[in-house]
Tab-separated table of C-alpha atoms and ligand atoms in Angstrom:
chain	number	residue	atom	x	y	z
A	1	UNK	CA	45.560	28.734	8.537
A	2	UNK	CA	47.487	27.233	5.679
A	3	UNK	CA	44.609	24.804	4.588
A	4	UNK	CA	42.017	27.826	4.771
A	5	UNK	CA	44.548	30.318	2.550
A	6	UNK	CA	44.275	27.202	0.149
A	7	UNK	CA	40.829	27.030	0.153
A	8	UNK	CA	40.330	30.693	-0.159
A	9	UNK	CA	42.985	30.557	-3.425
A	10	UNK	CA	41.133	27.414	-5.044
A	11	UNK	CA	37.296	29.459	-4.021
A	12	UNK	CA	38.817	32.607	-5.906
A	13	UNK	CA	40.203	30.776	-8.956
A	14	UNK	CA	36.692	29.044	-9.106
A	15	UNK	CA	35.140	32.325	-8.987
A	16	UNK	CA	37.407	33.562	-11.462
A	17	UNK	CA	36.645	30.648	-13.977
A	18	UNK	CA	33.312	31.108	-13.387
A	19	UNK	CA	33.034	35.141	-14.052
A	20	UNK	CA	35.224	34.342	-17.372
A	21	UNK	CA	32.650	31.504	-18.576
A	22	UNK	CA	29.853	34.089	-18.278
A	23	UNK	CA	31.513	36.385	-20.454
A	24	UNK	CA	29.076	37.697	-23.179
A	25	UNK	CA	25.867	36.422	-21.960
A	26	UNK	CA	23.833	38.905	-20.522
A	27	UNK	CA	21.912	37.120	-18.880
A	28	UNK	CA	22.406	33.608	-17.281
A	29	UNK	CA	19.491	31.863	-16.533
A	30	UNK	CA	20.706	28.055	-16.669
A	31	UNK	CA	19.570	25.868	-13.667
A	32	UNK	CA	21.964	24.164	-11.502
A	33	UNK	CA	23.260	21.341	-13.753
A	34	UNK	CA	20.993	18.195	-14.151
A	35	UNK	CA	18.274	19.323	-11.703
A	36	UNK	CA	15.366	19.178	-14.029
A	37	UNK	CA	14.866	16.740	-17.074
A	38	UNK	CA	13.736	18.493	-20.044
A	39	UNK	CA	10.302	16.442	-21.253
A	40	UNK	CA	10.540	15.464	-24.968
A	41	UNK	CA	7.374	15.797	-27.381
A	42	UNK	CA	5.074	17.656	-24.674
A	43	UNK	CA	1.594	18.519	-25.628
A	44	UNK	CA	-0.999	20.264	-24.219
A	45	UNK	CA	-3.781	19.974	-26.339
A	46	UNK	CA	-6.195	23.351	-26.328
A	47	UNK	CA	-3.511	25.736	-24.734
A	48	UNK	CA	-3.448	29.181	-26.675
A	49	UNK	CA	-0.533	29.891	-24.543
A	50	UNK	CA	1.582	26.776	-25.179
A	51	UNK	CA	0.809	27.164	-29.187
A	52	UNK	CA	2.158	30.683	-28.637
A	53	UNK	CA	5.304	29.517	-26.687
A	54	UNK	CA	5.569	26.628	-29.001
A	55	UNK	CA	5.820	28.912	-32.226
A	56	UNK	CA	8.120	31.423	-30.609
A	57	UNK	CA	10.559	28.718	-29.496
A	58	UNK	CA	11.404	30.285	-26.253
A	59	UNK	CA	9.407	31.277	-22.964
A	60	UNK	CA	8.575	34.585	-21.074
A	61	UNK	CA	8.388	34.046	-17.541
A	62	UNK	CA	7.643	37.029	-15.115
A	63	UNK	CA	9.267	36.767	-11.867
A	64	UNK	CA	10.843	39.486	-9.183
A	65	UNK	CA	14.431	40.322	-9.092
A	66	UNK	CA	14.849	42.087	-5.621
A	67	UNK	CA	13.751	39.270	-3.155
A	68	UNK	CA	17.138	37.209	-2.232
A	69	UNK	CA	15.550	33.545	-1.603
A	70	UNK	CA	12.467	33.751	-3.886
A	71	UNK	CA	13.377	35.807	-6.759
A	72	UNK	CA	16.824	37.620	-7.099
A	73	UNK	CA	18.821	38.633	-9.896
A	74	UNK	CA	22.648	39.210	-8.945
A	75	UNK	CA	23.344	42.812	-10.238
A	76	UNK	CA	26.885	41.423	-11.140
A	77	UNK	CA	26.499	38.394	-12.656
A	78	UNK	CA	22.833	38.724	-14.214
A	79	UNK	CA	22.179	35.524	-12.516
A	80	UNK	CA	18.784	34.483	-11.241
A	81	UNK	CA	18.575	32.419	-8.319
A	82	UNK	CA	15.590	31.762	-5.495
A	83	UNK	CA	12.615	29.039	-5.010
A	84	UNK	CA	10.414	31.063	-7.499
A	85	UNK	CA	13.046	30.948	-10.071
A	86	UNK	CA	13.812	27.198	-9.728
A	87	UNK	CA	9.857	26.467	-9.751
A	88	UNK	CA	9.947	28.607	-12.944
A	89	UNK	CA	12.738	26.473	-14.384
A	90	UNK	CA	10.901	23.371	-13.188
A	91	UNK	CA	7.840	24.056	-15.250
A	92	UNK	CA	9.725	25.096	-18.400
A	93	UNK	CA	11.829	21.894	-18.537
A	94	UNK	CA	8.488	20.149	-17.828
A	95	UNK	CA	6.855	21.893	-20.864
A	96	UNK	CA	9.800	20.662	-22.659
A	97	UNK	CA	12.280	24.022	-22.852
A	98	UNK	CA	15.383	24.065	-21.791
A	99	UNK	CA	15.962	26.416	-18.535
A	100	UNK	CA	18.073	28.691	-21.323
A	101	UNK	CA	15.287	28.828	-23.500
A	102	UNK	CA	13.498	31.386	-20.519
A	103	UNK	CA	13.383	34.660	-20.583
A	104	UNK	CA	12.920	36.402	-17.227
A	105	UNK	CA	11.033	39.419	-17.097
A	106	UNK	CA	10.951	41.475	-13.826
A	107	UNK	CA	6.989	42.463	-13.073
A	108	UNK	CA	6.433	44.275	-9.866
A	109	UNK	CA	3.209	43.264	-7.723
A	110	UNK	CA	0.963	45.932	-8.763
A	111	UNK	CA	1.769	45.128	-12.410
A	112	UNK	CA	1.042	41.200	-12.741
A	113	UNK	CA	-2.768	40.805	-13.693
A	114	UNK	CA	-2.103	43.309	-16.208
A	115	UNK	CA	1.071	41.335	-17.493
A	116	UNK	CA	-0.979	38.039	-17.924
A	117	UNK	CA	-3.773	39.839	-19.378
A	118	UNK	CA	-1.669	41.577	-21.890
A	119	UNK	CA	0.573	38.401	-22.812
A	120	UNK	CA	3.263	39.887	-22.032
A	121	UNK	CA	4.403	36.952	-19.888
A	122	UNK	CA	3.645	33.460	-20.596
A	123	UNK	CA	3.168	32.437	-16.478
A	124	UNK	CA	4.364	34.320	-13.672
A	125	UNK	CA	6.129	32.723	-10.484
A	126	UNK	CA	6.615	35.415	-7.964
A	127	UNK	CA	5.327	35.424	-4.363
A	128	UNK	CA	1.905	35.532	-5.808
A	129	UNK	CA	-1.088	35.016	-3.379
A	130	UNK	CA	-4.093	32.983	-4.732
A	131	UNK	CA	-7.310	34.898	-3.839
A	132	UNK	CA	-10.580	35.424	-5.097
A	133	UNK	CA	-10.395	39.226	-6.623
A	134	UNK	CA	-7.205	38.374	-8.860
A	135	UNK	CA	-8.674	34.786	-10.166
A	136	UNK	CA	-11.520	36.951	-11.658
A	137	UNK	CA	-8.585	38.497	-14.090
A	138	UNK	CA	-5.927	35.615	-14.405
A	139	UNK	CA	-6.168	31.957	-13.173
A	140	UNK	CA	-3.644	30.250	-10.753
A	141	UNK	CA	-1.721	26.663	-10.539
A	142	UNK	CA	-0.830	25.567	-7.411
A	143	UNK	CA	-0.501	26.519	-4.414
A	144	UNK	CA	3.402	25.434	-4.500
A	145	UNK	CA	4.100	27.154	-1.125
A	146	UNK	CA	2.167	28.986	1.744
A	147	UNK	CA	3.951	32.006	3.491
A	148	UNK	CA	2.228	34.332	5.860
A	149	UNK	CA	2.174	38.065	6.361
A	150	UNK	CA	4.515	39.311	9.215
A	151	UNK	CA	6.839	42.292	10.247
A	152	UNK	CA	10.822	43.434	9.694
A	153	UNK	CA	12.292	45.725	12.071
A	154	UNK	CA	15.425	47.148	13.050
A	155	UNK	CA	17.211	44.400	14.998
A	156	UNK	CA	17.424	46.406	18.509
A	157	UNK	CA	13.838	47.269	17.924
A	158	UNK	CA	11.753	46.328	21.164
A	159	UNK	CA	8.136	47.936	20.693
A	160	UNK	CA	7.143	46.246	17.533
A	161	UNK	CA	5.889	42.708	18.661
A	162	UNK	CA	3.034	42.074	16.223
A	163	UNK	CA	0.206	43.298	14.136
A	164	UNK	CA	-1.518	44.966	17.211
A	165	UNK	CA	1.679	47.356	17.791
A	166	UNK	CA	1.783	48.922	14.873
A	167	UNK	CA	-0.262	52.445	15.916
A	168	UNK	CA	1.996	55.300	15.335
A	169	UNK	CA	4.839	53.326	13.489
A	170	UNK	CA	5.531	54.255	10.106
A	171	UNK	CA	4.926	50.817	8.002
A	172	UNK	CA	6.223	50.380	4.471
A	173	UNK	CA	4.683	47.840	1.706
A	174	UNK	CA	4.495	47.509	-1.873
A	175	UNK	CA	1.349	48.640	-4.195
A	176	UNK	CA	-1.210	46.399	-5.270
A	177	UNK	CA	0.237	43.741	-2.733
A	178	UNK	CA	-2.073	41.825	-0.478
A	179	UNK	CA	0.101	42.808	2.969
A	180	UNK	CA	-0.568	46.426	1.986
A	181	UNK	CA	-4.063	45.997	1.469
A	182	UNK	CA	-4.823	44.116	5.203
A	183	UNK	CA	-2.760	46.869	6.753
A	184	UNK	CA	-4.930	49.246	5.441
A	185	UNK	CA	-8.406	47.358	5.681
A	186	UNK	CA	-7.710	46.332	9.412
A	187	UNK	CA	-6.306	49.869	10.088
A	188	UNK	CA	-3.191	48.373	11.951
A	189	UNK	CA	-1.735	51.771	11.600
A	190	UNK	CA	-3.031	55.273	10.752
A	191	UNK	CA	-3.597	56.054	6.804
A	192	UNK	CA	-0.882	58.298	6.736
A	193	UNK	CA	1.904	56.366	8.188
A	194	UNK	CA	1.650	53.943	5.435
A	195	UNK	CA	4.112	54.134	2.897
A	196	UNK	CA	3.765	52.023	-0.650
A	197	UNK	CA	6.245	51.853	-3.185
A	198	UNK	CA	7.168	49.259	-6.162
A	199	UNK	CA	9.324	46.729	-4.638
A	200	UNK	CA	10.148	45.552	-1.079
A	201	UNK	CA	13.770	46.388	-1.346
A	202	UNK	CA	12.685	50.258	-1.439
A	203	UNK	CA	10.935	49.440	2.208
A	204	UNK	CA	14.202	48.020	3.162
A	205	UNK	CA	16.168	50.745	2.424
A	206	UNK	CA	13.798	53.203	4.003
A	207	UNK	CA	13.568	50.622	7.175
A	208	UNK	CA	17.450	50.610	7.203
A	209	UNK	CA	18.104	54.551	6.921
A	210	UNK	CA	15.229	54.827	9.695
A	211	UNK	CA	12.436	56.569	7.551
A	212	UNK	CA	10.121	53.444	8.292
A	213	UNK	CA	9.625	51.606	11.417
A	214	UNK	CA	8.910	48.344	9.979
A	215	UNK	CA	8.310	46.401	6.305
A	216	UNK	CA	5.282	44.295	5.869
A	217	UNK	CA	4.839	41.384	3.654
A	218	UNK	CA	5.399	37.381	3.366
A	219	UNK	CA	7.540	36.257	5.987
A	220	UNK	CA	9.433	34.165	3.380
A	221	UNK	CA	10.399	37.641	1.902
A	222	UNK	CA	11.154	39.246	4.804
A	223	UNK	CA	13.576	36.383	6.018
A	224	UNK	CA	15.343	36.698	2.763
A	225	UNK	CA	15.911	40.240	3.356
A	226	UNK	CA	17.011	39.608	6.974
A	227	UNK	CA	19.739	36.863	5.882
A	228	UNK	CA	20.841	39.635	3.765
A	229	UNK	CA	21.365	42.292	5.718
A	230	UNK	CA	23.250	40.125	8.057
A	231	UNK	CA	22.103	40.916	11.682
A	232	UNK	CA	20.949	44.316	11.375
A	233	UNK	CA	17.314	43.473	10.830
A	234	UNK	CA	14.686	40.839	12.341
A	235	UNK	CA	11.813	39.319	11.056
A	236	UNK	CA	9.002	39.477	14.402
A	237	UNK	CA	8.082	36.070	13.837
A	238	UNK	CA	4.424	36.165	14.140
A	239	UNK	CA	2.586	35.818	10.784
A	240	UNK	CA	-1.266	37.139	10.284
A	241	UNK	CA	-2.388	35.836	7.466
A	242	UNK	CA	-2.494	32.661	4.965
A	243	UNK	CA	-0.466	33.663	1.563
A	244	UNK	CA	-0.534	30.558	-0.642
A	245	UNK	CA	1.349	31.033	-3.599
A	246	UNK	CA	0.426	30.120	-7.002
A	247	UNK	CA	2.022	30.090	-10.931
A	248	UNK	CA	0.004	33.055	-12.117
A	249	UNK	CA	-1.594	32.374	-15.719
A	250	UNK	CA	-3.847	33.567	-18.405
A	251	UNK	CA	-7.464	33.368	-17.474
A	252	UNK	CA	-8.949	31.090	-19.967
A	253	UNK	CA	-6.185	28.799	-20.219
A	254	UNK	CA	-7.420	25.779	-18.120
A	255	UNK	CA	-5.302	23.262	-20.342
A	256	UNK	CA	-2.114	24.859	-19.242
A	257	UNK	CA	-3.400	25.428	-15.869
A	258	UNK	CA	-3.941	21.441	-15.404
A	259	UNK	CA	-0.525	20.725	-16.616
A	260	UNK	CA	1.214	22.770	-14.609
A	261	UNK	CA	-0.712	21.434	-11.465
A	262	UNK	CA	0.589	18.246	-12.883
A	263	UNK	CA	4.188	19.303	-12.805
A	264	UNK	CA	3.864	20.548	-9.218
A	265	UNK	CA	2.162	17.445	-7.811
A	266	UNK	CA	4.538	15.249	-9.583
A	267	UNK	CA	7.329	17.349	-8.050
A	268	UNK	CA	5.937	17.024	-4.251
A	269	UNK	CA	5.628	13.317	-5.047
A	270	UNK	CA	8.956	12.623	-6.533
A	271	UNK	CA	11.236	14.871	-4.167
A	272	UNK	CA	11.890	17.775	-6.585
A	273	UNK	CA	10.123	19.888	-4.796
A	274	UNK	CA	11.847	19.444	-1.401
A	275	UNK	CA	15.310	19.471	-3.468
A	276	UNK	CA	14.197	22.839	-4.589
A	277	UNK	CA	13.045	24.164	-1.434
A	278	UNK	CA	16.143	22.724	0.405
A	279	UNK	CA	18.632	24.534	-1.923
A	280	UNK	CA	16.872	27.814	-1.481
A	281	UNK	CA	14.189	29.125	1.259
A	282	UNK	CA	15.576	25.943	3.588
A	283	UNK	CA	19.093	26.985	3.373
A	284	UNK	CA	18.140	29.191	6.589
A	285	UNK	CA	17.318	25.946	8.509
A	286	UNK	CA	13.317	26.477	8.326
A	287	UNK	CA	11.063	23.937	7.156
A	288	UNK	CA	8.386	23.996	5.201
A	289	UNK	CA	5.051	22.198	4.869
A	290	UNK	CA	4.694	20.682	1.549
A	291	UNK	CA	1.616	22.669	0.112
A	292	UNK	CA	-1.708	20.783	-1.266
A	293	UNK	CA	-2.826	21.428	-4.801
A	294	UNK	CA	-6.034	23.263	-5.251
A	295	UNK	CA	-7.373	22.350	-8.945
A	296	UNK	CA	-10.515	24.509	-9.870
B	1	LIG	N1	2.192	37.293	-1.576
B	1	LIG	C1	1.556	38.657	-1.269
B	1	LIG	C2	1.127	39.253	-2.970
B	1	LIG	O1	0.740	38.721	-3.887
B	1	LIG	C3	2.968	39.710	-1.128
B	1	LIG	C4	3.857	39.412	-2.172
B	1	LIG	C5	4.214	40.132	-2.971
B	1	LIG	O2	3.860	41.394	-3.351
B	1	LIG	O3	4.605	39.547	-4.075
B	1	LIG	O4	0.515	40.433	-2.897
Protein backbone atom coordinates (compact mmCIF):
# COMPACT_ATOMS: atom_id res chain seq x y z
CA UNK A 1 0.00 0.00 0.00
CA UNK A 2 2.77 2.41 0.98
CA UNK A 3 4.68 1.60 -2.18
CA UNK A 4 1.60 2.29 -4.25
CA UNK A 5 1.01 5.59 -2.48
CA UNK A 6 4.60 6.62 -3.12
CA UNK A 7 4.31 5.61 -6.76
CA UNK A 8 1.14 7.67 -7.06
CA UNK A 9 2.85 10.71 -5.53
CA UNK A 10 5.82 10.33 -7.87
CA UNK A 11 3.53 9.95 -10.85
CA UNK A 12 1.52 13.01 -9.88
CA UNK A 13 4.77 14.96 -9.53
CA UNK A 14 6.00 13.80 -12.90
CA UNK A 15 2.71 14.77 -14.50
CA UNK A 16 2.83 18.18 -12.86
CA UNK A 17 6.38 18.71 -14.15
CA UNK A 18 5.38 17.64 -17.63
CA UNK A 19 2.43 19.99 -17.53
CA UNK A 20 4.66 22.91 -16.44
CA UNK A 21 7.14 22.19 -19.21
CA UNK A 22 4.41 22.45 -21.79
CA UNK A 23 3.07 25.75 -20.65
CA UNK A 24 3.16 28.35 -23.36
CA UNK A 25 3.51 25.91 -26.22
CA UNK A 26 0.15 25.64 -27.96
CA UNK A 27 0.94 22.40 -29.75
CA UNK A 28 3.39 19.84 -28.55
CA UNK A 29 4.38 17.79 -31.54
CA UNK A 30 7.67 16.42 -30.22
CA UNK A 31 8.34 12.75 -30.89
CA UNK A 32 9.46 10.45 -28.09
CA UNK A 33 13.04 11.52 -27.38
CA UNK A 34 15.62 9.95 -29.62
CA UNK A 35 13.18 7.85 -31.61
CA UNK A 36 14.06 9.27 -35.00
CA UNK A 37 17.40 10.60 -36.05
CA UNK A 38 17.03 13.70 -38.19
CA UNK A 39 18.75 13.25 -41.58
CA UNK A 40 21.19 15.90 -42.79
CA UNK A 41 21.67 17.45 -46.24
CA UNK A 42 18.60 15.75 -47.69
CA UNK A 43 17.95 16.19 -51.39
CA UNK A 44 14.84 15.10 -53.25
CA UNK A 45 15.68 16.08 -56.82
CA UNK A 46 12.68 16.97 -58.94
CA UNK A 47 10.20 17.23 -56.07
CA UNK A 48 8.17 20.45 -56.15
CA UNK A 49 6.68 19.65 -52.73
CA UNK A 50 10.11 19.23 -51.15
CA UNK A 51 11.20 22.56 -52.70
CA UNK A 52 8.18 24.22 -51.11
CA UNK A 53 8.91 22.64 -47.73
CA UNK A 54 12.55 23.74 -47.87
CA UNK A 55 11.60 27.32 -48.67
CA UNK A 56 9.02 27.37 -45.87
CA UNK A 57 11.40 25.71 -43.41
CA UNK A 58 8.62 23.62 -41.89
CA UNK A 59 6.14 20.91 -42.78
CA UNK A 60 2.37 20.91 -42.88
CA UNK A 61 1.07 17.39 -42.40
CA UNK A 62 -2.57 16.35 -42.67
CA UNK A 63 -3.77 13.97 -39.95
CA UNK A 64 -6.79 12.84 -37.95
CA UNK A 65 -7.20 14.04 -34.38
CA UNK A 66 -10.03 11.86 -33.05
CA UNK A 67 -8.72 8.34 -33.65
CA UNK A 68 -7.02 7.05 -30.49
CA UNK A 69 -3.98 4.86 -31.18
CA UNK A 70 -3.67 6.20 -34.75
CA UNK A 71 -4.10 9.98 -34.94
CA UNK A 72 -5.19 11.58 -31.71
CA UNK A 73 -4.88 15.06 -30.22
CA UNK A 74 -5.18 15.16 -26.46
CA UNK A 75 -7.66 17.97 -25.78
CA UNK A 76 -5.97 19.02 -22.55
CA UNK A 77 -2.30 18.91 -23.59
CA UNK A 78 -2.76 19.43 -27.36
CA UNK A 79 -0.25 16.62 -27.76
CA UNK A 80 -0.58 14.37 -30.80
CA UNK A 81 -0.02 10.64 -30.55
CA UNK A 82 -0.58 7.40 -32.41
CA UNK A 83 0.79 5.15 -35.11
CA UNK A 84 0.00 7.55 -37.98
CA UNK A 85 1.46 10.48 -36.06
CA UNK A 86 4.75 8.63 -35.45
CA UNK A 87 4.90 7.57 -39.12
CA UNK A 88 4.43 11.26 -40.04
CA UNK A 89 7.23 12.22 -37.64
CA UNK A 90 9.54 9.53 -39.02
CA UNK A 91 9.05 10.87 -42.56
CA UNK A 92 9.70 14.43 -41.45
CA UNK A 93 12.93 13.37 -39.71
CA UNK A 94 14.13 11.53 -42.82
CA UNK A 95 13.32 14.59 -44.94
CA UNK A 96 15.68 16.49 -42.68
CA UNK A 97 13.18 18.21 -40.40
CA UNK A 98 13.04 17.99 -36.66
CA UNK A 99 9.62 16.68 -35.53
CA UNK A 100 9.08 20.07 -33.87
CA UNK A 101 8.98 21.60 -37.33
CA UNK A 102 5.73 19.78 -38.15
CA UNK A 103 2.46 21.62 -38.07
CA UNK A 104 -0.30 19.03 -37.89
CA UNK A 105 -3.51 19.95 -39.63
CA UNK A 106 -6.71 18.00 -39.06
CA UNK A 107 -8.32 16.95 -42.32
CA UNK A 108 -11.39 14.71 -42.26
CA UNK A 109 -11.81 11.77 -44.64
CA UNK A 110 -13.97 13.56 -47.21
CA UNK A 111 -11.55 16.48 -47.58
CA UNK A 112 -8.24 14.64 -48.07
CA UNK A 113 -7.92 14.62 -51.85
CA UNK A 114 -8.82 18.28 -52.15
CA UNK A 115 -6.39 19.28 -49.38
CA UNK A 116 -3.56 17.57 -51.28
CA UNK A 117 -4.67 19.02 -54.64
CA UNK A 118 -4.83 22.53 -53.13
CA UNK A 119 -1.42 22.13 -51.50
CA UNK A 120 -2.95 22.81 -48.06
CA UNK A 121 -0.83 19.94 -46.71
CA UNK A 122 2.53 18.59 -47.88
CA UNK A 123 1.59 15.02 -47.14
CA UNK A 124 -1.21 13.19 -45.34
CA UNK A 125 -1.01 10.36 -42.80
CA UNK A 126 -4.41 9.31 -41.47
CA UNK A 127 -5.85 5.83 -42.08
CA UNK A 128 -5.94 6.68 -45.78
CA UNK A 129 -6.78 3.65 -47.92
CA UNK A 130 -4.92 3.38 -51.23
CA UNK A 131 -7.37 2.74 -54.06
CA UNK A 132 -7.74 3.32 -57.79
CA UNK A 133 -10.32 6.11 -57.53
CA UNK A 134 -8.20 8.15 -55.16
CA UNK A 135 -5.07 7.49 -57.22
CA UNK A 136 -6.63 9.49 -60.02
CA UNK A 137 -6.41 12.59 -57.85
CA UNK A 138 -3.48 12.04 -55.47
CA UNK A 139 -0.60 9.63 -55.15
CA UNK A 140 0.33 7.21 -52.39
CA UNK A 141 3.52 5.94 -50.83
CA UNK A 142 3.21 2.70 -48.90
CA UNK A 143 1.25 0.84 -47.75
CA UNK A 144 2.69 1.21 -44.26
CA UNK A 145 -0.15 -0.84 -42.65
CA UNK A 146 -3.08 -3.00 -43.76
CA UNK A 147 -6.38 -2.80 -41.86
CA UNK A 148 -9.80 -4.33 -42.62
CA UNK A 149 -13.38 -3.07 -42.31
CA UNK A 150 -15.15 -4.24 -39.18
CA UNK A 151 -18.02 -3.33 -36.85
CA UNK A 152 -18.15 -1.73 -33.41
CA UNK A 153 -21.17 -2.47 -31.20
CA UNK A 154 -22.20 -2.18 -27.57
CA UNK A 155 -20.62 -4.75 -25.30
CA UNK A 156 -23.93 -6.53 -24.59
CA UNK A 157 -25.00 -6.69 -28.26
CA UNK A 158 -25.54 -10.26 -29.46
CA UNK A 159 -27.41 -9.88 -32.77
CA UNK A 160 -24.73 -8.11 -34.81
CA UNK A 161 -22.11 -10.75 -35.52
CA UNK A 162 -20.83 -9.77 -38.96
CA UNK A 163 -21.58 -7.80 -42.12
CA UNK A 164 -24.56 -9.97 -43.06
CA UNK A 165 -26.43 -9.26 -39.82
CA UNK A 166 -26.93 -5.54 -40.40
CA UNK A 167 -30.35 -5.53 -42.14
CA UNK A 168 -32.74 -3.32 -40.22
CA UNK A 169 -29.91 -1.91 -38.10
CA UNK A 170 -28.73 1.68 -37.96
CA UNK A 171 -25.10 1.84 -39.05
CA UNK A 172 -22.87 4.88 -38.71
CA UNK A 173 -19.77 5.77 -40.70
CA UNK A 174 -17.89 8.73 -42.16
CA UNK A 175 -18.61 10.67 -45.35
CA UNK A 176 -16.07 10.02 -48.10
CA UNK A 177 -14.69 6.87 -46.48
CA UNK A 178 -14.32 3.46 -48.10
CA UNK A 179 -16.37 1.71 -45.33
CA UNK A 180 -19.33 4.07 -45.85
CA UNK A 181 -19.17 3.39 -49.60
CA UNK A 182 -19.02 -0.40 -49.10
CA UNK A 183 -21.97 -0.49 -46.72
CA UNK A 184 -24.06 1.34 -49.37
CA UNK A 185 -22.68 -0.42 -52.49
CA UNK A 186 -23.23 -3.86 -50.98
CA UNK A 187 -26.59 -2.79 -49.48
CA UNK A 188 -25.64 -4.30 -46.14
CA UNK A 189 -28.46 -2.30 -44.55
CA UNK A 190 -31.31 -0.21 -45.98
CA UNK A 191 -30.35 3.20 -47.38
CA UNK A 192 -32.24 5.08 -44.68
CA UNK A 193 -30.35 3.22 -41.98
CA UNK A 194 -26.91 4.55 -42.97
CA UNK A 195 -25.85 7.61 -41.00
CA UNK A 196 -22.78 9.59 -42.01
CA UNK A 197 -20.74 12.16 -40.12
CA UNK A 198 -17.43 13.96 -40.64
CA UNK A 199 -15.55 11.98 -37.99
CA UNK A 200 -15.85 8.54 -36.39
CA UNK A 201 -15.93 9.95 -32.86
CA UNK A 202 -19.36 11.42 -33.68
CA UNK A 203 -20.52 7.91 -34.62
CA UNK A 204 -19.12 6.51 -31.36
CA UNK A 205 -21.12 9.08 -29.38
CA UNK A 206 -24.28 7.98 -31.23
CA UNK A 207 -23.49 4.34 -30.50
CA UNK A 208 -22.94 5.01 -26.81
CA UNK A 209 -26.26 6.83 -26.46
CA UNK A 210 -28.15 4.20 -28.45
CA UNK A 211 -28.99 6.25 -31.55
CA UNK A 212 -27.18 3.76 -33.83
CA UNK A 213 -26.59 0.01 -33.54
CA UNK A 214 -23.12 -0.18 -35.04
CA UNK A 215 -20.19 1.92 -36.24
CA UNK A 216 -18.31 0.65 -39.24
CA UNK A 217 -14.79 1.44 -40.37
CA UNK A 218 -11.31 -0.12 -40.19
CA UNK A 219 -10.66 -2.54 -37.33
CA UNK A 220 -7.57 -0.58 -36.24
CA UNK A 221 -9.70 2.53 -35.68
CA UNK A 222 -12.52 0.67 -33.94
CA UNK A 223 -10.13 -1.10 -31.56
CA UNK A 224 -8.86 2.31 -30.44
CA UNK A 225 -12.39 3.46 -29.55
CA UNK A 226 -13.20 0.20 -27.80
CA UNK A 227 -10.05 0.57 -25.67
CA UNK A 228 -10.82 4.24 -24.93
CA UNK A 229 -14.39 3.47 -23.82
CA UNK A 230 -13.14 0.93 -21.35
CA UNK A 231 -15.46 -2.05 -21.55
CA UNK A 232 -18.58 -0.38 -22.95
CA UNK A 233 -17.99 -1.36 -26.59
CA UNK A 234 -16.61 -4.30 -28.55
CA UNK A 235 -15.26 -4.91 -32.03
CA UNK A 236 -17.09 -7.77 -33.77
CA UNK A 237 -13.81 -9.08 -35.16
CA UNK A 238 -14.79 -10.31 -38.62
CA UNK A 239 -13.09 -8.05 -41.12
CA UNK A 240 -14.63 -7.84 -44.59
CA UNK A 241 -12.19 -5.79 -46.67
CA UNK A 242 -8.53 -4.97 -47.08
CA UNK A 243 -7.58 -1.36 -46.34
CA UNK A 244 -3.95 -0.68 -47.21
CA UNK A 245 -2.91 2.61 -45.60
CA UNK A 246 -0.84 4.98 -47.73
CA UNK A 247 0.87 8.32 -47.26
CA UNK A 248 -1.15 10.72 -49.39
CA UNK A 249 0.98 12.93 -51.64
CA UNK A 250 0.39 15.43 -54.43
CA UNK A 251 -0.29 13.41 -57.58
CA UNK A 252 2.58 14.42 -59.83
CA UNK A 253 5.36 14.33 -57.24
CA UNK A 254 6.91 10.97 -58.08
CA UNK A 255 10.27 12.04 -56.64
CA UNK A 256 8.75 12.56 -53.19
CA UNK A 257 6.76 9.32 -53.45
CA UNK A 258 9.94 7.38 -54.21
CA UNK A 259 11.71 9.08 -51.30
CA UNK A 260 8.91 8.32 -48.83
CA UNK A 261 8.81 4.71 -50.04
CA UNK A 262 12.57 4.49 -49.38
CA UNK A 263 12.01 5.83 -45.85
CA UNK A 264 9.21 3.33 -45.18
CA UNK A 265 11.22 0.41 -46.58
CA UNK A 266 14.24 1.32 -44.43
CA UNK A 267 12.00 1.52 -41.34
CA UNK A 268 10.59 -1.94 -42.09
CA UNK A 269 14.10 -3.34 -42.53
CA UNK A 270 15.83 -1.72 -39.53
CA UNK A 271 13.17 -2.30 -36.86
CA UNK A 272 11.91 1.30 -36.64
CA UNK A 273 8.48 0.38 -38.04
CA UNK A 274 8.16 -2.37 -35.42
CA UNK A 275 9.14 0.04 -32.67
CA UNK A 276 6.50 2.52 -33.79
CA UNK A 277 3.87 -0.23 -33.97
CA UNK A 278 4.77 -1.64 -30.54
CA UNK A 279 4.58 1.83 -28.97
CA UNK A 280 1.13 2.63 -30.40
CA UNK A 281 -1.31 0.12 -31.98
CA UNK A 282 0.60 -2.88 -30.63
CA UNK A 283 0.02 -1.79 -27.02
CA UNK A 284 -3.29 -3.65 -27.06
CA UNK A 285 -1.32 -6.85 -27.58
CA UNK A 286 -2.37 -7.48 -31.18
CA UNK A 287 0.34 -8.21 -33.71
CA UNK A 288 0.53 -6.99 -37.28
CA UNK A 289 2.09 -8.27 -40.44
CA UNK A 290 4.65 -6.00 -42.00
CA UNK A 291 3.20 -4.51 -45.20
CA UNK A 292 4.83 -4.85 -48.61
CA UNK A 293 5.60 -1.48 -50.21
CA UNK A 294 3.88 -1.12 -53.57
CA UNK A 295 6.02 1.05 -55.84
CA UNK A 296 4.33 2.35 -58.95
N1 LIG B 1 -9.38 3.59 -44.45
C1 LIG B 1 -10.68 4.05 -44.79
C2 LIG B 1 -10.63 5.21 -45.75
O1 LIG B 1 -9.57 5.67 -46.11
C3 LIG B 1 -11.49 4.42 -43.55
C4 LIG B 1 -10.80 5.27 -42.56
C5 LIG B 1 -10.91 6.75 -42.82
O2 LIG B 1 -12.01 7.25 -43.12
O3 LIG B 1 -9.89 7.43 -42.68
O4 LIG B 1 -11.63 5.66 -46.22
